Amino acid sequence: MLQQVVTPFKIANGVNLQPSYYNNGNVTFGWDLMHQYTKIKSLRIEIEPDKVNEGKNWIDEAINEGYSVIATYHKYEALGSDAKSELLDAAGWWVDNFSFLSSGTKDQFTINLMNEFGSHDLRSSRFADMYNVAISTIRQGTDYDGAIIVDLSGYGQEADIAADASRSIVDSNIIFSMHIYPSGWNSVHKRHMDNSDIDTLASTGRPCIIGEFGPDTTSQQTADAVDVAGMVNYASSLGWPVLGWAWNGDGGELNMVSPPWYDNPIADTYEESNYFSGVMSLL
């Protein structure tokens, strides 16, 4: 097993929330239920670019409930995009909105620059070049001096690309974020993801997290599926925080609670779904 000394930072194990698409972002979170599960300490909140006011409310609410927050720029139409303009739009969005989003909660959330930027075809040199510009834009345009989370390309899956790019990324205060799902793919080695991808990312010496993971469900299972539980447990053994997908906000069956927001975004009470234990057992 690779031994890694992880740089301390404020992110701990937790879950994801994706409220942007339901009732114009006016949703209830089920705090009473969440507080019963003390392994949940951090919340990664996805914010669509037109949901700045709602995002501010989500961040404030989560922090007031005692959770550390990862605030993530999420643009559905740009998932997996290799367009530099999309990444720079994300950086510009942070410059325009960080002061407002952090008002009253300074230093209480971590910036995740952009959710799942980069396809499986994006090469490491371009990855590094684009992130150098985007990160510098945020540093120069805001007073944010905390860590900036960088999702791996290939929908959070391409560890080799990030590891190679890491040598050329200038900013010393970044965190790499890997996303693990049953169909996860490593295009460099032409195989599904496995523990060696975690070793590869850890070899950068950068702090790392599993920013999203989703265990098997009936519809996801394939003969050559990724061992999601095995990979998440291995990452945890290295001291990486792991965040399950999703407490609520998935458009399908990967919601830990019931009702899902697409059925009732303002429920008074929530209960554990059939999917719940698969995530919670890995936190």
Coordinates of C-alpha atoms in Angstrom, one line a residue, residues 92-219:
G92 CA -14.7 34.6 -14.1
W93 CA -17.8 33.5 -12.3
W94 CA -15.8 33.1 -9.1
V95 CA -14.2 36.5 -9.5
D96 CA -17.6 38.1 -10.0
N97 CA -19.4 36.2 -7.2
F98 CA -16.9 35.1 -4.5
S99 CA -17.2 38.3 -2.4
F100 CA -21.0 37.9 -2.3
L101 CA -21.0 34.1 -1.7
S102 CA -18.4 34.4 1.1
S103 CA -20.0 37.4 2.8
G104 CA -20.3 36.5 6.5
T105 CA -18.7 33.1 5.9
K106 CA -15.2 34.1 5.0
D107 CA -12.7 31.2 5.0
Q108 CA -15.6 28.8 5.7
F109 CA -15.9 27.2 2.3
T110 CA -13.5 25.7 -0.2
I111 CA -13.7 26.6 -3.9
N112 CA -14.1 23.7 -6.4
L113 CA -13.2 25.6 -9.5
M114 CA -15.4 23.7 -11.9
N115 CA -17.3 20.4 -11.9
E116 CA -15.9 17.7 -14.2
F117 CA -14.1 20.0 -16.7
G118 CA -12.3 18.1 -19.4
S119 CA -13.0 15.0 -21.6
H120 CA -11.2 11.7 -21.7
D121 CA -9.3 13.1 -24.7
L122 CA -7.8 16.2 -22.9
R123 CA -4.1 15.9 -22.7
S124 CA -2.0 16.8 -19.7
S125 CA -0.2 19.8 -21.1
R126 CA -3.4 21.5 -22.1
F127 CA -5.0 20.6 -18.8
A128 CA -2.1 22.3 -16.9
D129 CA -2.1 25.4 -19.2
M130 CA -5.8 26.0 -18.9
Y131 CA -5.8 25.5 -15.1
N132 CA -2.8 27.8 -14.6
V133 CA -4.8 30.6 -16.3
A134 CA -8.0 29.9 -14.5
I135 CA -6.4 29.5 -11.0
S136 CA -4.4 32.7 -11.5
T137 CA -7.6 34.5 -12.6
I138 CA -9.2 33.6 -9.3
R139 CA -6.1 34.5 -7.2
Q140 CA -5.7 37.9 -8.8
G141 CA -9.4 38.7 -8.9
T142 CA -10.5 37.7 -5.4
D143 CA -9.1 37.7 -1.9
Y144 CA -9.5 34.0 -1.7
D145 CA -6.3 32.4 -0.5
G146 CA -7.6 28.9 0.4
A147 CA -7.1 25.7 -1.5
I148 CA -8.7 25.4 -4.9
I149 CA -10.1 22.0 -5.8
V150 CA -9.4 20.7 -9.3
D151 CA -11.5 17.9 -10.7
L152 CA -9.7 15.3 -12.8
S153 CA -10.5 15.4 -16.4
G154 CA -12.5 12.6 -18.0
Y155 CA -15.5 13.4 -15.7
G156 CA -13.1 13.1 -12.6
Q157 CA -11.5 9.9 -13.7
E158 CA -8.2 10.5 -15.5
A159 CA -5.6 10.2 -12.8
D160 CA -2.6 9.8 -15.1
I161 CA -3.5 13.0 -16.9
A162 CA -3.7 15.0 -13.7
A163 CA -0.5 13.5 -12.3
D164 CA 1.4 14.5 -15.4
A165 CA -0.2 17.9 -15.4
S166 CA 0.6 18.5 -11.8
R167 CA 4.2 19.0 -12.5
S168 CA 3.3 22.1 -14.6
I169 CA 0.5 23.5 -12.4
V170 CA 2.1 26.5 -10.7
D171 CA -0.2 27.1 -7.8
S172 CA 0.9 25.1 -4.7
N173 CA -2.4 25.2 -2.9
I174 CA -4.6 22.9 -5.0
I175 CA -6.5 19.7 -4.1
F176 CA -7.1 17.1 -6.8
S177 CA -10.6 15.5 -6.8
M178 CA -11.3 12.1 -8.3
H179 CA -14.8 10.9 -9.0
I180 CA -15.5 7.1 -8.8
Y181 CA -18.5 5.3 -10.4
P182 CA -18.9 1.8 -11.7
S183 CA -18.2 2.8 -15.3
G184 CA -15.1 4.9 -14.5
W185 CA -12.4 4.8 -17.2
N186 CA -8.7 5.4 -17.5
S187 CA -8.0 6.3 -21.2
V188 CA -4.2 6.2 -20.8
H189 CA -4.2 2.5 -19.9
K190 CA -7.5 1.7 -21.7
R191 CA -9.1 0.1 -18.7
H192 CA -11.6 0.7 -15.9
M193 CA -10.4 2.6 -12.9
D194 CA -8.7 0.7 -10.1
N195 CA -6.6 1.3 -7.0
S196 CA -3.5 2.1 -9.0
D197 CA -5.2 5.3 -10.2
I198 CA -5.3 6.4 -6.5
D199 CA -1.6 5.6 -6.2
T200 CA -0.9 7.6 -9.3
L201 CA -2.8 10.6 -8.0
A202 CA -1.2 10.3 -4.6
S203 CA 2.2 10.3 -6.1
T204 CA 1.8 14.0 -7.0
G205 CA 2.2 14.9 -3.3
R206 CA -0.9 17.1 -3.6
P207 CA -3.8 16.7 -1.2
C208 CA -6.5 14.6 -2.8
I209 CA -10.1 13.8 -2.2
I210 CA -12.8 11.6 -3.7
G211 CA -15.2 14.4 -4.5
E212 CA -17.9 12.1 -5.7
F213 CA -18.5 8.4 -5.5
G214 CA -21.6 6.3 -6.3
P215 CA -21.9 2.6 -5.4
D216 CA -23.4 0.0 -7.7
T217 CA -27.1 0.0 -8.4
T218 CA -28.9 -2.5 -10.4
S219 CA -28.9 -0.3 -13.5

